[in-house]
Every structure is written in C-alpha cells, then in structure tokens.
Short mmCIF file of C-alpha atoms and ligand atoms in Angstrom, two decimals:
data_model
loop_
_atom_site.label_atom_id
_atom_site.label_comp_id
_atom_site.label_asym_id
_atom_site.label_seq_id
_atom_site.Cartn_x
_atom_site.Cartn_y
_atom_site.Cartn_z
CA MET L 437 7.34 -2.05 4.06
CA ASN L 438 9.41 1.23 3.90
CA LYS L 439 13.35 0.87 4.22
CA GLN L 440 13.24 2.01 8.01
CA ASP L 441 10.96 -0.73 8.94
CA GLU L 442 12.88 -3.36 6.93
CA VAL L 443 16.02 -2.25 8.88
CA LEU L 444 14.28 -2.57 12.26
CA ASN L 445 12.86 -5.98 11.46
CA LYS L 446 16.45 -7.00 10.71
CA LEU L 447 17.75 -5.69 13.83
CA LYS L 448 15.07 -7.24 15.74
CA VAL L 449 16.76 -10.32 15.53
CA ILE L 450 19.83 -9.35 17.82
CA ILE L 451 18.86 -10.20 21.42
CA ASP L 452 20.72 -8.52 24.20
CA PRO L 453 21.89 -11.81 26.20
CA ASP L 454 21.41 -10.22 29.62
CA LEU L 455 18.23 -8.41 29.00
CA GLY L 456 16.62 -11.35 26.98
CA LYS L 457 15.12 -8.84 24.52
CA ASP L 458 15.74 -7.69 21.24
CA ILE L 459 17.64 -4.17 20.58
CA VAL L 460 14.86 -2.70 18.94
CA THR L 461 12.31 -3.17 21.62
CA LEU L 462 14.69 -2.30 24.17
CA GLY L 463 14.95 1.13 22.55
CA PHE L 464 18.84 0.87 21.86
CA VAL L 465 18.34 1.94 18.07
CA LYS L 466 18.37 6.03 17.76
CA ASN L 467 18.57 8.33 14.92
CA LEU L 468 18.10 6.03 12.53
CA LYS L 469 18.64 7.66 8.95
CA ILE L 470 18.70 5.98 5.45
CA SER L 471 19.90 7.95 2.39
CA GLU L 472 20.86 6.55 -1.01
CA GLY L 473 21.72 3.00 0.32
CA VAL L 474 23.65 4.34 3.25
CA VAL L 475 22.00 3.18 6.88
CA THR L 476 23.19 5.41 9.69
CA PHE L 477 22.15 4.93 13.11
CA ASP L 478 23.32 5.06 16.94
CA LEU L 479 23.18 1.98 19.03
CA GLU L 480 22.64 3.54 22.45
CA LEU L 481 23.63 0.85 25.05
CA THR L 482 23.28 0.86 28.86
CA THR L 483 27.08 1.37 29.41
CA PRO L 484 30.06 2.28 27.09
CA ALA L 485 31.71 -0.67 28.82
CA CYS L 486 29.20 -3.20 27.57
CA PRO L 487 31.12 -6.58 27.43
CA VAL L 488 29.13 -7.69 24.09
CA LYS L 489 29.46 -4.46 22.47
CA GLU L 490 31.92 -5.60 19.46
CA GLN L 491 29.60 -8.41 19.00
CA PHE L 492 26.56 -5.89 18.70
CA ARG L 493 28.43 -3.88 16.34
CA SER L 494 29.16 -6.73 13.88
CA ASP L 495 25.87 -8.42 14.26
CA CYS L 496 24.23 -5.23 13.29
CA LYS L 497 26.40 -4.67 10.27
CA LYS L 498 25.86 -8.22 9.32
CA VAL L 499 22.03 -8.44 9.38
CA ILE L 500 21.58 -5.00 7.80
CA SER L 501 24.00 -5.96 4.87
CA GLU L 502 21.93 -8.77 4.12
CA LEU L 503 19.09 -6.26 2.60
CA ALA L 504 19.80 -5.96 -1.00
CA TRP L 505 19.69 -2.28 -1.24
CA VAL L 506 22.24 -1.55 1.65
CA LYS L 507 25.49 -0.13 0.35
CA GLU L 508 27.02 0.87 3.77
CA VAL L 509 26.19 0.73 7.20
CA SER L 510 27.46 3.61 9.54
CA LEU L 511 27.05 2.66 13.40
CA THR L 512 27.92 4.66 16.40
CA MET L 513 28.01 2.92 19.75
CA THR L 514 26.83 5.33 22.52
CA SER L 515 25.61 4.93 26.09
CA SER L 516 22.51 6.32 28.01
CA LYS L 517 22.52 9.23 30.28
CA PRO L 518 22.24 9.10 34.20
CA SER L 519 19.04 7.83 35.42
CA SER L 520 16.44 10.57 37.16
CA ALA L 521 16.89 8.63 40.63
CA LEU L 522 20.50 9.66 40.90
CA ASN L 523 19.98 13.21 39.51
CA LYS L 524 17.86 14.04 42.48
CA SER L 525 20.53 13.22 44.83
CA GLY L 526 22.03 16.57 43.34
CA ARG L 527 25.35 18.42 43.80
CA GLY L 528 28.51 16.48 42.77
CA LEU L 529 26.68 13.18 42.19
CA ALA L 530 24.06 14.54 39.77
CA THR L 531 25.62 13.11 36.69
CA VAL L 532 26.78 9.85 38.08
CA LYS L 533 24.89 6.92 36.51
CA ASN L 534 25.69 3.99 38.90
CA ILE L 535 27.31 3.68 42.35
CA ILE L 536 28.65 0.43 43.24
CA ALA L 537 29.53 -0.12 46.90
CA VAL L 538 32.46 -2.37 47.74
CA ALA L 539 31.87 -3.72 51.25
CA SER L 540 33.26 -6.56 53.74
CA CYS L 541 32.18 -7.40 57.13
CA LYS L 542 35.74 -7.30 58.17
CA GLY L 543 38.87 -5.39 57.67
CA GLY L 544 42.09 -6.83 55.90
CA VAL L 545 40.25 -8.95 53.39
CA GLY L 546 41.37 -7.12 50.28
CA LYS L 547 38.39 -4.79 49.81
CA SER L 548 40.23 -1.60 49.08
CA THR L 549 42.32 -3.50 46.73
CA THR L 550 39.65 -5.13 44.96
CA ALA L 551 37.63 -1.87 44.59
CA VAL L 552 40.47 -0.28 43.00
CA ASN L 553 41.21 -3.00 40.57
CA ILE L 554 37.45 -3.25 39.65
CA ALA L 555 37.38 0.53 39.07
CA TYR L 556 40.45 0.65 36.73
CA SER L 557 39.26 -2.52 35.01
CA LEU L 558 35.66 -0.60 34.22
CA SER L 559 37.87 2.32 32.79
CA GLN L 560 40.05 0.10 30.61
CA LYS L 561 36.80 -1.25 29.11
CA GLY L 562 35.51 2.46 28.09
CA ALA L 563 33.72 3.58 31.06
CA SER L 564 34.15 6.90 33.01
CA VAL L 565 34.92 6.07 36.40
CA GLY L 566 35.55 7.32 39.92
CA ILE L 567 36.51 5.85 43.27
CA PHE L 568 35.43 7.17 46.63
CA ASP L 569 37.50 5.94 49.71
CA ALA L 570 34.66 5.85 52.33
CA ASP L 571 37.08 4.26 55.10
CA ILE L 572 37.70 7.24 57.16
CA TYR L 573 39.64 5.18 59.68
CA GLY L 574 42.02 3.62 57.43
CA PRO L 575 41.96 5.35 54.03
CA SER L 576 44.02 3.51 51.46
CA LEU L 577 43.11 5.03 48.22
CA ALA L 578 46.25 7.25 48.21
CA THR L 579 48.58 4.33 49.05
CA LEU L 580 47.02 1.90 46.38
CA VAL L 581 46.97 4.61 43.55
CA ASN L 582 49.99 6.60 43.51
CA ALA L 583 48.52 9.79 42.04
CA PRO L 584 50.55 12.93 42.18
CA PHE L 585 49.06 15.15 44.72
CA ASP L 586 49.68 18.76 45.50
CA GLY L 587 46.42 19.57 47.64
CA LEU L 588 42.77 19.71 46.79
CA PHE L 589 41.03 22.56 44.76
CA GLN L 590 37.48 24.00 44.70
CA LYS L 591 35.77 25.28 41.97
CA LYS L 592 32.64 27.02 42.96
CA ASP L 593 31.38 25.07 45.91
CA LEU L 594 32.61 21.66 44.78
CA ILE L 595 35.76 20.01 45.44
CA ILE L 596 37.92 18.92 42.19
CA PRO L 597 38.77 15.29 42.65
CA VAL L 598 42.53 13.87 42.28
CA GLU L 599 42.68 12.13 38.81
CA HIS L 600 45.12 9.30 37.99
CA ILE L 601 45.02 7.37 34.52
CA ASN L 602 41.48 8.31 33.54
CA VAL L 603 40.02 7.66 37.14
CA LYS L 604 38.76 10.36 39.39
CA LEU L 605 39.83 9.85 43.02
CA MET L 606 38.46 11.00 46.50
CA SER L 607 39.69 10.12 49.94
CA PHE L 608 39.48 11.63 53.16
CA ALA L 609 43.12 11.16 53.23
CA TYR L 610 43.40 13.77 50.66
CA ALA L 611 41.01 16.13 52.45
CA SER L 612 42.80 15.96 55.86
CA ALA L 613 46.24 16.42 54.13
CA ASN L 614 44.84 19.81 53.10
CA THR L 615 43.82 20.63 56.75
CA GLY L 616 46.67 18.62 58.55
CA GLY L 617 43.84 17.07 60.77
CA GLY L 618 43.15 13.27 61.21
CA PRO L 619 40.22 10.96 61.83
CA ALA L 620 41.40 9.63 65.45
CA ILE L 621 38.38 10.56 67.56
CA LEU L 622 35.53 10.97 65.05
CA ARG L 623 32.29 9.34 66.43
CA GLY L 624 29.97 7.28 64.28
CA PRO L 625 27.35 10.17 63.30
CA MET L 626 30.56 12.63 62.35
CA VAL L 627 31.96 9.90 60.04
CA THR L 628 28.84 9.65 58.18
CA GLN L 629 28.44 13.43 57.85
CA ILE L 630 32.01 13.87 56.71
CA ILE L 631 31.78 11.02 54.32
CA ASN L 632 28.35 12.43 53.00
CA GLN L 633 29.95 15.86 52.74
CA LEU L 634 32.84 14.67 50.79
CA LEU L 635 31.00 12.54 48.56
CA THR L 636 28.33 14.92 47.43
CA GLY L 637 30.65 17.85 47.55
CA THR L 638 33.06 16.57 44.81
CA ASP L 639 32.80 17.57 41.53
CA TRP L 640 32.51 13.87 39.69
CA GLY L 641 31.15 15.10 36.49
CA GLU L 642 29.64 12.50 34.25
CA LEU L 643 30.53 8.91 35.55
CA ASP L 644 29.24 5.73 34.27
CA TYR L 645 30.45 4.14 37.61
CA LEU L 646 31.41 5.51 41.11
CA VAL L 647 32.93 2.68 43.07
CA ILE L 648 32.67 3.62 46.89
CA ASP L 649 35.22 1.43 48.99
CA MET L 650 32.93 1.17 52.20
CA PRO L 651 34.39 1.33 55.50
CA PRO L 652 34.68 -2.32 56.83
CA GLY L 653 31.60 -3.78 58.82
CA THR L 654 27.91 -3.75 58.76
CA GLY L 655 26.94 -1.48 61.49
CA ASP L 656 25.40 1.92 61.89
CA ILE L 657 27.79 3.75 59.72
CA GLN L 658 27.45 1.56 56.85
CA LEU L 659 23.71 1.31 57.17
CA THR L 660 23.43 5.10 57.30
CA LEU L 661 25.80 5.48 54.44
CA SER L 662 23.72 3.05 52.23
CA GLN L 663 20.53 5.46 53.15
CA LEU L 664 22.34 8.56 52.36
CA ILE L 665 23.90 7.46 49.04
CA PRO L 666 21.90 6.28 45.93
CA ILE L 667 23.74 2.80 45.97
CA THR L 668 22.93 1.01 42.61
CA ALA L 669 24.44 -2.24 43.68
CA ALA L 670 26.70 -3.91 46.21
CA ILE L 671 29.77 -6.44 46.06
CA ILE L 672 30.86 -8.21 48.88
CA ILE L 673 34.27 -8.94 49.71
CA THR L 674 35.45 -11.94 51.78
CA THR L 675 38.01 -14.45 52.14
CA PRO L 676 37.89 -18.17 52.70
CA GLN L 677 39.24 -18.12 56.42
CA HIS L 678 36.48 -15.16 56.91
CA LEU L 679 34.16 -16.80 54.77
CA SER L 680 31.47 -17.07 57.65
CA PHE L 681 27.99 -17.31 56.22
CA ILE L 682 26.80 -15.56 59.03
CA ASP L 683 28.76 -12.47 58.16
CA VAL L 684 27.82 -12.76 54.33
CA LYS L 685 24.25 -12.97 55.14
CA LYS L 686 24.49 -9.97 57.41
CA GLY L 687 26.11 -8.06 54.48
CA ILE L 688 23.32 -9.04 52.05
CA GLN L 689 20.78 -8.35 54.70
CA MET L 690 22.20 -4.95 55.43
CA PHE L 691 22.05 -3.87 51.95
CA ASP L 692 18.49 -5.52 51.29
CA GLN L 693 17.09 -3.36 54.21
CA MET L 694 18.13 -0.41 51.96
CA LYS L 695 16.65 -2.28 48.87
CA ILE L 696 20.34 -2.38 47.28
CA PRO L 697 21.05 -5.82 45.72
CA THR L 698 23.98 -7.62 46.38
CA ILE L 699 25.40 -8.49 42.76
CA ALA L 700 28.39 -10.32 43.45
CA VAL L 701 30.59 -12.12 46.22
CA PHE L 702 34.33 -12.14 45.73
CA GLU L 703 36.33 -14.43 47.75
CA ASN L 704 39.94 -13.02 47.94
CA MET L 705 43.00 -14.88 48.66
CA SER L 706 41.22 -17.99 48.15
CA TYR L 707 44.16 -20.28 46.74
CA PHE L 708 47.68 -19.92 46.25
CA VAL L 709 49.58 -21.28 43.08
CA CYS L 710 53.08 -22.45 44.02
CA ASN L 711 55.96 -21.13 41.78
CA SER L 712 58.08 -24.26 41.74
CA CYS L 713 55.14 -26.79 41.32
CA ASN L 714 52.59 -24.84 39.41
CA GLU L 715 49.86 -26.43 41.54
CA LYS L 716 46.89 -24.78 43.08
CA HIS L 717 46.74 -24.94 46.83
CA GLU L 718 43.36 -24.33 48.56
CA ILE L 719 44.96 -23.47 52.12
CA PHE L 720 41.78 -22.78 53.46
CA GLY L 721 39.74 -25.47 51.83
CA SER L 722 37.60 -25.74 48.98
CA GLY L 723 33.94 -25.68 48.19
CA SER L 724 32.92 -22.19 49.88
CA ARG L 725 31.83 -20.75 46.12
CA LYS L 726 29.56 -23.68 46.01
CA LYS L 727 28.11 -23.04 49.12
CA LEU L 728 27.46 -19.40 48.14
CA VAL L 729 25.53 -20.42 45.04
CA GLU L 730 23.60 -23.18 47.01
CA GLN L 731 22.57 -20.86 50.08
CA PHE L 732 22.14 -17.48 48.56
CA GLY L 733 21.79 -18.07 45.04
CA ILE L 734 24.54 -15.86 44.14
CA LYS L 735 25.98 -17.36 40.81
CA ASN L 736 28.51 -14.50 40.63
CA SER L 737 30.93 -15.60 42.92
CA PHE L 738 34.52 -15.18 42.40
CA SER L 739 37.87 -16.41 43.62
CA MET L 740 41.05 -14.34 43.45
CA PRO L 741 44.37 -16.15 44.41
CA LEU L 742 46.64 -14.95 46.99
CA ASP L 743 49.16 -13.38 44.50
CA GLN L 744 52.46 -11.65 45.46
CA ASP L 745 52.13 -9.28 42.61
CA ILE L 746 48.94 -8.03 43.81
CA SER L 747 50.07 -6.96 47.06
CA ALA L 748 53.45 -5.74 45.53
CA PHE L 749 51.76 -3.74 42.95
CA SER L 750 49.46 -2.44 45.50
CA ASP L 751 52.03 -1.37 47.81
CA SER L 752 53.85 0.74 45.01
CA GLY L 753 50.56 2.48 43.81
CA THR L 754 49.60 0.80 40.82
CA PRO L 755 46.92 -1.44 40.45
CA ILE L 756 47.70 -4.86 38.88
CA VAL L 757 45.27 -4.53 36.08
CA ILE L 758 47.27 -1.28 34.89
CA ALA L 759 50.74 -2.84 36.17
CA LYS L 760 50.26 -6.45 34.62
CA PRO L 761 47.05 -6.33 32.32
CA GLU L 762 47.90 -9.80 30.58
CA GLY L 763 48.56 -11.36 33.84
CA GLU L 764 46.15 -14.04 35.33
CA SER L 765 45.07 -11.83 38.17
CA ALA L 766 44.16 -9.13 36.01
CA LYS L 767 42.22 -11.18 33.54
CA GLU L 768 40.38 -12.69 36.84
CA TYR L 769 39.51 -8.83 37.78
CA SER L 770 38.48 -8.27 34.26
CA LYS L 771 35.86 -11.31 34.37
CA VAL L 772 34.26 -9.86 37.59
CA THR L 773 34.23 -6.48 36.20
CA ASP L 774 32.30 -7.91 33.06
CA SER L 775 29.86 -9.76 35.18
CA ILE L 776 29.23 -6.39 37.45
CA ILE L 777 28.46 -4.49 34.15
CA ARG L 778 26.12 -6.99 33.03
CA GLU L 779 24.21 -7.35 36.40
CA ILE L 780 24.07 -3.59 36.73
CA SER L 781 22.72 -3.28 33.15
CA LYS L 782 19.87 -5.66 34.21
CA LEU L 783 18.93 -3.83 37.48
CA ASN L 784 18.61 -0.35 35.06
CA PHE L 785 16.07 -2.41 33.11
CA ALA L 786 13.80 -2.56 36.39
CA ASN L 787 10.93 -3.62 34.42
CA LEU L 788 12.65 -7.11 33.92
CA PRO L 789 10.07 -9.74 35.74
CA LYS L 790 11.12 -11.07 39.12
CA PRO L 791 10.29 -14.09 40.56
CA GLU L 792 7.26 -14.04 42.94
CA VAL L 793 6.94 -15.95 46.48
CA LYS L 794 3.88 -15.80 48.92
CA PHE L 795 2.03 -17.66 51.42
CA ASP L 796 -1.29 -18.47 50.15
CA ASN L 797 -4.29 -20.81 50.90
CA GLY L 798 -2.09 -23.02 53.02
CA ASN L 799 0.49 -23.36 50.23
CA ILE L 800 3.53 -21.51 49.19
CA TYR L 801 2.70 -19.87 45.92
CA TYR L 802 5.74 -19.62 43.28
CA LYS L 803 6.01 -17.61 40.02
CA THR L 804 9.23 -17.85 38.17
CA ASP L 805 10.70 -15.12 36.33
CA ASN L 806 9.42 -16.47 33.27
CA GLY L 807 6.05 -16.77 34.48
CA VAL L 808 5.63 -20.36 35.37
CA GLU L 809 3.66 -20.68 38.45
CA ASN L 810 2.78 -23.51 41.18
CA ASP L 811 2.01 -24.20 44.72
CA ILE L 812 4.67 -25.87 46.81
CA LYS L 813 3.54 -27.47 50.09
CA PRO L 814 5.39 -25.68 53.27
CA ALA L 815 6.78 -28.96 54.85
CA ILE L 816 8.15 -29.94 51.42
CA LEU L 817 10.10 -26.83 50.96
CA ARG L 818 11.01 -26.50 54.86
CA ARG L 819 12.72 -30.15 54.22
CA GLN L 820 14.76 -28.78 51.60
CA CYS L 821 16.58 -26.20 53.84
CA ARG L 822 20.36 -26.23 53.23
CA CYS L 823 21.49 -24.07 56.21
CA ALA L 824 24.39 -25.36 58.19
CA HIS L 825 21.86 -26.88 60.87
CA CYS L 826 19.91 -28.94 58.26
CA ILE L 827 23.02 -30.30 56.18
CA ASN L 828 26.42 -31.20 56.94
CA GLU L 829 28.61 -28.51 55.16
CA ILE L 830 31.40 -30.50 54.34
CA THR L 831 29.74 -33.58 53.11
CA GLY L 832 26.75 -32.26 51.88
CA GLU L 833 24.76 -34.95 53.74
CA GLN L 834 21.25 -34.05 54.93
CA ILE L 835 21.17 -33.87 58.79
CA LEU L 836 17.63 -32.72 59.01
CA GLN L 837 15.36 -36.03 59.11
CA GLN L 838 11.97 -35.87 57.28
CA ASP L 839 10.12 -36.64 60.51
CA ASP L 840 11.71 -33.46 62.22
CA VAL L 841 9.25 -31.32 60.18
CA GLU L 842 5.80 -31.56 60.93
CA ASP L 843 3.34 -31.58 57.83
CA SER L 844 1.45 -28.71 59.11
CA ILE L 845 4.36 -26.30 59.27
CA ILE L 846 3.79 -23.06 57.67
CA PRO L 847 5.77 -19.83 57.08
CA ASN L 848 5.35 -16.75 59.33
CA ASP L 849 7.32 -14.50 57.11
CA ILE L 850 8.55 -14.56 53.50
CA LYS L 851 10.96 -11.94 52.27
CA PRO L 852 13.30 -11.51 49.36
CA MET L 853 17.13 -11.96 50.33
CA GLY L 854 19.27 -10.09 47.85
CA ASN L 855 18.42 -10.65 44.15
CA TYR L 856 18.54 -14.36 43.89
CA ALA L 857 16.86 -15.88 47.05
CA VAL L 858 14.13 -15.76 49.43
CA SER L 859 14.31 -15.97 53.27
CA ILE L 860 11.46 -17.69 55.38
CA ASN L 861 10.80 -17.72 58.64
CA TRP L 862 8.86 -20.78 59.81
CA SER L 863 6.25 -21.50 62.45
CA ASP L 864 8.88 -24.19 64.10
CA GLY L 865 10.99 -21.12 64.76
CA HIS L 866 13.69 -22.00 61.99
CA SER L 867 14.74 -19.56 59.27
CA SER L 868 15.69 -20.72 55.90
CA ILE L 869 17.29 -19.13 52.71
CA PHE L 870 16.27 -20.71 49.56
CA PRO L 871 17.66 -19.75 46.21
CA TYR L 872 15.08 -19.06 43.37
CA GLU L 873 17.01 -21.87 41.61
CA LEU L 874 16.00 -24.12 43.71
CA LEU L 875 12.41 -23.18 43.57
CA ASN L 876 12.47 -23.22 40.05
CA GLU L 877 13.44 -26.84 40.20
CA LEU L 878 10.50 -27.83 42.56
CA VAL L 879 7.72 -25.92 40.44
CA GLN L 880 8.81 -27.65 37.09
P1 LIG R 1859 40.87 -4.07 53.17
O1 LIG R 1859 40.51 -3.02 52.29
O2 LIG R 1859 39.87 -5.17 53.26
O3 LIG R 1859 41.38 -3.56 54.68
P2 LIG R 1859 43.51 -4.11 51.51
O4 LIG R 1859 42.70 -3.98 50.31
O5 LIG R 1859 43.94 -2.84 52.12
O6 LIG R 1859 42.08 -4.70 52.46
O7 LIG R 1859 44.51 -5.31 51.66
C1 LIG R 1859 44.91 -5.71 52.85
C2 LIG R 1859 46.45 -6.25 52.34
O8 LIG R 1859 46.30 -7.37 51.63
C3 LIG R 1859 47.15 -5.45 51.53
O9 LIG R 1859 48.47 -5.34 51.74
C4 LIG R 1859 46.87 -6.00 49.97
O10 LIG R 1859 48.07 -5.75 49.07
C5 LIG R 1859 47.16 -7.41 50.20
N1 LIG R 1859 46.29 -8.30 49.12
C6 LIG R 1859 44.65 -8.02 48.76
N2 LIG R 1859 44.55 -8.90 47.95
C7 LIG R 1859 45.26 -9.48 47.79
C8 LIG R 1859 45.70 -11.00 47.14
N3 LIG R 1859 44.63 -11.56 46.36
N4 LIG R 1859 46.78 -11.34 46.93
C9 LIG R 1859 47.83 -10.98 47.71
N5 LIG R 1859 47.52 -9.81 48.59
C10 LIG R 1859 46.42 -9.28 48.66
#
C-alpha cells in the first residue's frame, strides 16, 4: 500500500456524526501531499462554523500520527464554496451559500431578536454572515443592531450593505432613510417586489449564511418571498402563549409547499427565572416542547427564557450574544445555532437517504432512512393519531377509542410534513401527522 492510501485508510475511521459517513467518503480530504514524513492536507468541511471542527482536527492528527513513518501532520481547515442552486439566483446572492428564513406566525414573539442573535452567534463561530430584515412594515434591525450609519452607497449596480461587528446588514429602514420615504401604504405585491429588489440588489459578497428576518405571518407575502428566494431552511419562532399547534402547522406547511424544510422550532419567552428564589417559573405551563416532538417529530425545539437582559441589550442595539457571551441566554442561543449548522450540513448532503411512506396493496408501506421496510395496517396507524381530537393534550390520555376507527379505513393522501413527519388524510375525513420516529417504532 502506498503512503497516500495508508493515510486515507487511517482517516476513514473518522465519521461525521451528522452525516453518518467517514470523512474520506464524504470527500472532505483535499490536496493530500506527503513529503519526507510530513503529511499535509486540507479538510474541507460543509461550514467554517462546524461544531465538531476541533474534534475533527485532533482526531485527524491522532490517527495519522499512529503511522510509524509520520513525523508531522499539517492540516488546514477549509469550507466548501456556494452550491450551484444559489449561484443561479444571481446578482447580490450569487455567492451566498445558505439562506435561513426566521419566521413566526404572529408579531411580537421575538422573531427579530432571535434572528439577530442566531446571526451573531454564527459569526462568532467563524462563519461569514449577513442579516436581511424583510419586515417592511416593522423593520427593527437598525434598533437591534446599533451600527453606525451614514447612508447607503452603491457600487456598480449593487448596494453596499451596512457592516457591524463582522456581520453584513440590510433593512428597508436603511433604504427608506436614504429616500426619506416610509412603507405606510404599500400593498402586498409591492412589498414582495421591494423586498426582492433589496435582497438581490445588495452586494452580500461571500457569505456562509444569510439570515432572513421574515415578515410575521404565513400569508401571500411570505409565500411569494419563499418562492422568490432560494431559502435553504426555515426556523419557526413562537411563544408558549402563542403556541397554537395550528399556527406551527401552518408555518411548516407554508414552507413545505415551497419544499423548504423547517429545521427548528424556537419557543421564546417560555419561562422565567426569578432573581430572588432562582426558581424556574413556567408561567404559561410546560410540556409544549414535548408536544412539538410528538406531533411534528421536530427534535430541534428550544426554549428561551424571558430574560430582562435580552430585551435591555436589544433595545440598546447590542445583541446579547455579543454583550454577555458567557451568560445563560447567550449559551442557549449558541446551542440553537450549533443545531442549525448541523441540520443545514445534513441538508447540503441531499443524497442522505430519506424515509419513504406510501399506500400500497391495502397497506401503508414504510421504509426507514436506514432501509428497514415493513407494512403497517392503515387502521393500526390511524388509531395512533396524536392530534388534539384523538388525545387529551394535557394528560396525554387517548380519547380516540379503538372502535372509533373502522378496520377498513384507508389513506386518501400521504405527504411529507417538514423533514421529520408525514401527513395523512384518511377516508374517514380525519387528518393526522405522524413523526417518522413513531413509524420507526411501529415497523421495528
Ligand atoms: P418580533 O420580531 O417577533 O416582532 P421582537 O424580536 O421585536 O419581536 O421582540 C419583541 C420584544 O420582545 C422586544 O422588545 C424584545 O427585546 C423582547 N424580547 C424578545 N425575546 C425576549 C426574551 N427572550 N426575553 C425578554 N424579552 C424578549
């Protein structure tokens, strides 16, 4: 075996925990050179903000050093270039790798605050980042990030974004400050046109992530925007008092229509830690995260406390991840951000297997993402429905009786619901959402 192969063989034991394959098969190892016992190569990851970057670095050095002839390992961490899908969108977005839409069904739930803190957290982890405030009616980016601003400038036919602490920023508020105009009487189609012009007309340069603070709601404006912009993934922000599952479902469905996976649900202001007793108070009740996992299979659901510092720093224009990076809230934002990075890396490797569900020969055929396949009787699955009509959402007890479902029931329609669940419309007129996790249990 030649020395190159010896090195590659060693590196093959290092598995990417998210993609489930070794780093050689994934094509991460580039420019491998060996000279007089010195092994030099690049490890090209999907993102410079990879949460396991340092682990990869030390694992690579360790396994290669086990070869008796190796004197030194020189390893450079790099990351891949933008995908061709985004290149096609052209203009200012041509060199943007991933677009993350941060959406909420209602206003005032902390969508903009979350978008800004996630963006700065991505930047702190080494990624190049931009934030686009698409909320024309209530732009808040200029308040949340107190960037020095003395007007927008244009270079060739693109607008130069405002830049503050390594993050590029663009908002309708900056553009309207230039012209002195406001958004008061804009109608839907005009709004989407303005947003699209501003977004594609900004010179974003090479970005790993562009975070879009979407206008609140799941109506026409949001739908059109999702069609116009090549969004990689969506995050839905909600609060426990707003946590209506109908709303979360509407949000996921809207992105689904556009084939945009919802990769995380973020429950903001979900509890409060009292200064004097240090106790966690779940003012609006607990258990909503559990319901999110049970109903939509979204494991990436996070809770952020109601934290006076978050609002105080936001109001003063410094995101809390910058102002208090060691605080509990910044750590929670960092956790959310890591999970977003990992989910997007998985999406970028679109050849990862997906579960398959279809109605076939009187049964529901299900194949798990690791290839286990089996049939499930439709009535058995229908009786497992966990929707608010079928179980008591507070006690978790089953309301639906076994006899309520005829053995002859069949699905009329089966569609994926987000990345982690499937939605089924039944012949009895009922519709259910089943996380793949539940189907996995049924077939194994
Ligand atoms: P949206 O974009 O959904 O309209 P904002 O991000 O503008 O909401 O937030 C609304 C208000 O709530 C702001 O004053 C913000 O500082 C505050 N806020 C957001 N998240 C939190 C939190 N976790 N704790 C305390 N205040 C928060």
